[in-house]
mmCIF file of C-alpha atoms in Angstrom:
data_model
loop_
_atom_site.group_PDB
_atom_site.id
_atom_site.type_symbol
_atom_site.label_atom_id
_atom_site.label_comp_id
_atom_site.label_asym_id
_atom_site.label_seq_id
_atom_site.Cartn_x
_atom_site.Cartn_y
_atom_site.Cartn_z
ATOM 1 C CA ALA A 1 -4.226 -27.038 -16.279
ATOM 2 C CA ALA A 2 -4.716 -30.801 -16.535
ATOM 3 C CA ALA A 3 -7.742 -30.579 -14.274
ATOM 4 C CA GLN A 4 -9.392 -27.987 -16.507
ATOM 5 C CA GLU A 5 -12.654 -28.997 -18.045
ATOM 6 C CA ARG A 6 -12.558 -29.948 -21.705
ATOM 7 C CA VAL A 7 -14.107 -27.367 -23.976
ATOM 8 C CA ASP A 8 -16.330 -28.008 -26.973
ATOM 9 C CA LEU A 9 -13.563 -27.652 -29.544
ATOM 10 C CA ASP A 10 -15.895 -27.654 -32.556
ATOM 11 C CA ASP A 11 -17.980 -24.857 -31.038
ATOM 12 C CA LEU A 12 -14.858 -22.880 -30.179
ATOM 13 C CA LYS A 13 -13.474 -23.259 -33.708
ATOM 14 C CA SER A 14 -16.807 -22.258 -35.203
ATOM 15 C CA ARG A 15 -16.953 -19.112 -33.073
ATOM 16 C CA ALA A 16 -13.315 -18.285 -33.804
ATOM 17 C CA SER A 17 -13.830 -18.746 -37.536
ATOM 18 C CA ALA A 18 -16.802 -16.362 -37.329
ATOM 19 C CA GLY A 19 -14.532 -13.660 -35.884
ATOM 20 C CA ASP A 20 -15.011 -14.126 -32.129
ATOM 21 C CA LYS A 21 -11.713 -12.763 -30.805
ATOM 22 C CA ALA A 22 -12.108 -14.307 -27.335
ATOM 23 C CA ALA A 23 -12.657 -17.751 -28.866
ATOM 24 C CA THR A 24 -9.696 -17.218 -31.199
ATOM 25 C CA ARG A 25 -7.438 -16.276 -28.272
ATOM 26 C CA GLN A 26 -8.651 -19.266 -26.269
ATOM 27 C CA LEU A 27 -7.857 -21.623 -29.163
ATOM 28 C CA ALA A 28 -4.419 -20.097 -29.732
ATOM 29 C CA GLU A 29 -3.538 -20.376 -26.055
ATOM 30 C CA MET A 30 -4.941 -23.916 -25.753
ATOM 31 C CA TYR A 31 -2.805 -25.128 -28.647
ATOM 32 C CA TYR A 32 0.241 -23.208 -27.444
ATOM 33 C CA ALA A 33 0.085 -24.678 -23.927
ATOM 34 C CA GLY A 34 -1.518 -28.026 -24.763
ATOM 35 C CA ARG A 35 -4.495 -27.599 -22.444
ATOM 36 C CA GLY A 36 -8.271 -27.751 -22.606
ATOM 37 C CA GLY A 37 -8.251 -31.225 -24.062
ATOM 38 C CA VAL A 38 -5.907 -30.577 -26.990
ATOM 39 C CA GLN A 39 -2.327 -31.635 -27.549
ATOM 40 C CA ARG A 40 0.280 -28.897 -27.747
ATOM 41 C CA ASP A 41 0.486 -27.884 -31.384
ATOM 42 C CA PHE A 42 2.564 -24.797 -32.105
ATOM 43 C CA ARG A 43 1.590 -24.806 -35.778
ATOM 44 C CA GLU A 44 -2.101 -24.638 -34.867
ATOM 45 C CA ALA A 45 -1.385 -22.013 -32.190
ATOM 46 C CA ALA A 46 0.448 -19.878 -34.750
ATOM 47 C CA ARG A 47 -2.503 -20.163 -37.139
ATOM 48 C CA TRP A 48 -4.935 -18.790 -34.535
ATOM 49 C CA TYR A 49 -2.508 -16.134 -33.274
ATOM 50 C CA GLU A 50 -2.078 -15.018 -36.895
ATOM 51 C CA LYS A 51 -5.833 -14.418 -37.174
ATOM 52 C CA LEU A 52 -5.759 -12.255 -34.040
ATOM 53 C CA ALA A 53 -2.609 -10.444 -35.168
ATOM 54 C CA LYS A 54 -4.313 -9.454 -38.415
ATOM 55 C CA PHE A 55 -7.043 -7.799 -36.324
ATOM 56 C CA GLY A 56 -4.287 -5.733 -34.672
ATOM 57 C CA ASP A 57 -4.280 -7.647 -31.376
ATOM 58 C CA ALA A 58 -1.043 -6.598 -29.631
ATOM 59 C CA ARG A 59 -0.824 -9.662 -27.353
ATOM 60 C CA ALA A 60 -1.183 -11.977 -30.342
ATOM 61 C CA GLN A 61 1.419 -9.988 -32.290
ATOM 62 C CA THR A 62 3.849 -10.293 -29.388
ATOM 63 C CA SER A 63 3.200 -14.031 -29.053
ATOM 64 C CA LEU A 64 3.527 -14.594 -32.781
ATOM 65 C CA GLY A 65 6.779 -12.643 -32.764
ATOM 66 C CA LEU A 66 8.120 -14.972 -30.076
ATOM 67 C CA MET A 67 7.041 -17.993 -32.110
ATOM 68 C CA TYR A 68 8.919 -16.681 -35.165
ATOM 69 C CA ALA A 69 11.971 -15.860 -33.040
ATOM 70 C CA ARG A 70 12.058 -19.383 -31.614
ATOM 71 C CA GLY A 71 10.767 -21.301 -34.631
ATOM 72 C CA TYR A 72 7.750 -22.651 -32.727
ATOM 73 C CA GLY A 73 5.225 -23.914 -35.288
ATOM 74 C CA VAL A 74 6.634 -21.618 -37.954
ATOM 75 C CA GLU A 75 9.947 -21.351 -39.703
ATOM 76 C CA LYS A 76 12.342 -19.343 -37.557
ATOM 77 C CA ASP A 77 12.461 -15.838 -38.987
ATOM 78 C CA LEU A 78 13.866 -13.006 -36.886
ATOM 79 C CA GLN A 79 12.770 -10.334 -39.374
ATOM 80 C CA LYS A 80 9.144 -11.480 -39.087
ATOM 81 C CA ALA A 81 9.477 -11.615 -35.315
ATOM 82 C CA HIS A 82 10.773 -8.057 -35.358
ATOM 83 C CA ARG A 83 7.914 -6.930 -37.609
ATOM 84 C CA TYR A 84 5.238 -8.405 -35.311
ATOM 85 C CA TRP A 85 6.907 -6.911 -32.240
ATOM 86 C CA SER A 86 7.013 -3.533 -33.981
ATOM 87 C CA PHE A 87 3.245 -3.654 -34.529
ATOM 88 C CA ALA A 88 2.620 -4.578 -30.883
ATOM 89 C CA ALA A 89 5.176 -2.106 -29.532
ATOM 90 C CA ALA A 90 3.430 0.695 -31.405
ATOM 91 C CA GLN A 91 0.390 -0.201 -29.275
ATOM 92 C CA ASN A 92 2.518 0.108 -26.101
ATOM 93 C CA ASP A 93 2.822 -3.608 -25.411
ATOM 94 C CA PRO A 94 5.741 -3.752 -22.931
ATOM 95 C CA GLY A 95 6.659 -7.333 -23.845
ATOM 96 C CA ALA A 96 7.046 -6.376 -27.492
ATOM 97 C CA GLN A 97 8.990 -3.253 -26.539
ATOM 98 C CA PHE A 98 11.345 -5.377 -24.437
ATOM 99 C CA ASN A 99 11.778 -7.877 -27.284
ATOM 100 C CA LEU A 100 12.668 -5.053 -29.668
ATOM 101 C CA GLY A 101 15.183 -3.735 -27.154
ATOM 102 C CA LEU A 102 16.691 -7.184 -26.849
ATOM 103 C CA SER A 103 16.801 -7.571 -30.644
ATOM 104 C CA PHE A 104 18.664 -4.291 -31.069
ATOM 105 C CA SER A 105 20.936 -5.028 -28.121
ATOM 106 C CA LEU A 106 21.965 -8.436 -29.463
ATOM 107 C CA GLY A 107 21.672 -7.696 -33.175
ATOM 108 C CA HIS A 108 19.102 -10.468 -33.670
ATOM 109 C CA GLY A 109 17.236 -9.905 -36.928
ATOM 110 C CA VAL A 110 18.402 -6.287 -37.049
ATOM 111 C CA ALA A 111 21.682 -4.415 -36.964
ATOM 112 C CA GLN A 112 23.011 -4.098 -33.426
ATOM 113 C CA ASP A 113 22.107 -0.629 -32.167
ATOM 114 C CA PHE A 114 22.425 0.087 -28.446
ATOM 115 C CA ALA A 115 20.778 3.517 -28.734
ATOM 116 C CA ARG A 116 17.631 1.946 -30.201
ATOM 117 C CA ALA A 117 17.843 -0.858 -27.631
ATOM 118 C CA ALA A 118 17.892 1.751 -24.863
ATOM 119 C CA GLU A 119 14.925 3.544 -26.414
ATOM 120 C CA TRP A 120 12.813 0.363 -26.458
ATOM 121 C CA TYR A 121 13.985 -0.768 -23.025
ATOM 122 C CA ARG A 122 13.078 2.680 -21.644
ATOM 123 C CA LYS A 123 9.530 2.405 -23.009
ATOM 124 C CA ALA A 124 9.063 -1.103 -21.614
ATOM 125 C CA ALA A 125 10.743 -0.217 -18.313
ATOM 126 C CA SER A 126 8.432 2.735 -17.777
ATOM 127 C CA ARG A 127 5.493 0.350 -18.295
ATOM 128 C CA GLY A 128 6.824 -1.944 -15.554
ATOM 129 C CA HIS A 129 8.683 -4.607 -17.556
ATOM 130 C CA VAL A 130 11.207 -5.944 -15.031
ATOM 131 C CA GLN A 131 13.784 -7.343 -17.459
ATOM 132 C CA ALA A 132 13.692 -4.103 -19.458
ATOM 133 C CA GLN A 133 14.338 -2.164 -16.249
ATOM 134 C CA HIS A 134 17.384 -4.312 -15.509
ATOM 135 C CA ASN A 135 18.715 -4.184 -19.058
ATOM 136 C CA LEU A 136 18.238 -0.417 -19.289
ATOM 137 C CA GLY A 137 20.130 -0.010 -16.028
ATOM 138 C CA MET A 138 22.984 -2.105 -17.349
ATOM 139 C CA LEU A 139 23.153 0.004 -20.543
ATOM 140 C CA TYR A 140 23.485 3.104 -18.334
ATOM 141 C CA HIS A 141 26.152 1.307 -16.310
ATOM 142 C CA GLN A 142 28.143 0.358 -19.418
ATOM 143 C CA GLY A 143 27.454 3.544 -21.355
ATOM 144 C CA LYS A 144 26.138 1.589 -24.343
ATOM 145 C CA GLY A 145 23.700 3.578 -26.479
ATOM 146 C CA VAL A 146 23.371 6.141 -23.684
ATOM 147 C CA ASP A 147 25.777 8.294 -21.723
ATOM 148 C CA ARG A 148 27.245 6.382 -18.812
ATOM 149 C CA ASP A 149 25.177 7.360 -15.791
ATOM 150 C CA PRO A 150 25.814 5.461 -12.527
ATOM 151 C CA LEU A 151 22.763 7.058 -10.839
ATOM 152 C CA ARG A 152 20.337 5.977 -13.542
ATOM 153 C CA ALA A 153 22.030 2.591 -13.764
ATOM 154 C CA TYR A 154 21.540 2.012 -10.054
ATOM 155 C CA PHE A 155 17.967 3.361 -10.138
ATOM 156 C CA TRP A 156 16.728 1.036 -12.893
ATOM 157 C CA VAL A 157 18.532 -2.055 -11.613
ATOM 158 C CA LYS A 158 17.263 -1.362 -8.085
ATOM 159 C CA VAL A 159 13.681 -1.026 -9.396
ATOM 160 C CA ALA A 160 14.018 -4.421 -11.090
ATOM 161 C CA ALA A 161 15.562 -5.935 -7.952
ATOM 162 C CA LEU A 162 12.703 -4.643 -5.807
ATOM 163 C CA GLN A 163 10.306 -6.449 -8.132
ATOM 164 C CA GLY A 164 12.074 -9.751 -7.574
ATOM 165 C CA ASP A 165 14.541 -9.988 -10.455
ATOM 166 C CA GLU A 166 17.347 -12.199 -9.090
ATOM 167 C CA ILE A 167 20.008 -11.053 -11.549
ATOM 168 C CA ALA A 168 19.188 -7.438 -10.720
ATOM 169 C CA ARG A 169 19.520 -8.221 -7.013
ATOM 170 C CA GLU A 170 23.000 -9.580 -7.675
ATOM 171 C CA ASN A 171 23.974 -6.498 -9.704
ATOM 172 C CA VAL A 172 22.645 -3.862 -7.303
ATOM 173 C CA ALA A 173 25.478 -4.266 -4.811
ATOM 174 C CA ALA A 174 28.130 -3.890 -7.511
ATOM 175 C CA LEU A 175 26.417 -0.793 -8.913
ATOM 176 C CA ALA A 176 26.060 0.701 -5.424
ATOM 177 C CA SER A 177 29.835 0.494 -4.946
ATOM 178 C CA ASP A 178 30.213 3.079 -7.770
ATOM 179 C CA LEU A 179 28.163 5.627 -5.814
ATOM 180 C CA THR A 180 28.732 7.821 -2.784
ATOM 181 C CA PRO A 181 26.199 7.635 0.064
ATOM 182 C CA GLU A 182 24.698 10.936 -1.168
ATOM 183 C CA GLN A 183 24.340 9.565 -4.715
ATOM 184 C CA LEU A 184 22.712 6.411 -3.357
ATOM 185 C CA ARG A 185 20.103 8.503 -1.556
ATOM 186 C CA GLU A 186 19.509 10.535 -4.696
ATOM 187 C CA ALA A 187 19.189 7.417 -6.868
#
């Protein structure tokens, strides 16, 4: 990133202000990461992500939700984070769906609700979100928000493990011990 060529910041800002979504995204990401010749500035990143989010950009809504959840450049506000993730999740953004699942699972910004957590994890998991796959599997293992189902638990955790999730790899062996060899083959 440090070797990246500096961009004409004034030109980029002019294009972004005129409604160029690609320029707006580039500015938001430059300020978020501190690259392209600008210092990291979460407040400025949030300002540009906000412009994209108002256009209905799911990636920007997910990023802005994370910024509100962490208090990066904005005042920490879990309800606002949840609202932005809800907008993005409605557009099938798996990161936003995972974040909603995590919010409901932990009770961050919303009432703890394992059934709703499972619903959002399931959506994100089916779209390939590795952490959602692991977390959904663990909800099936624990019977939280869903009926306890060792086969589904093993399936989802194994899928996450096969994609490189280290925690899932550690959990697969323990979940396998709950199953017969026939159930393992079925899972």
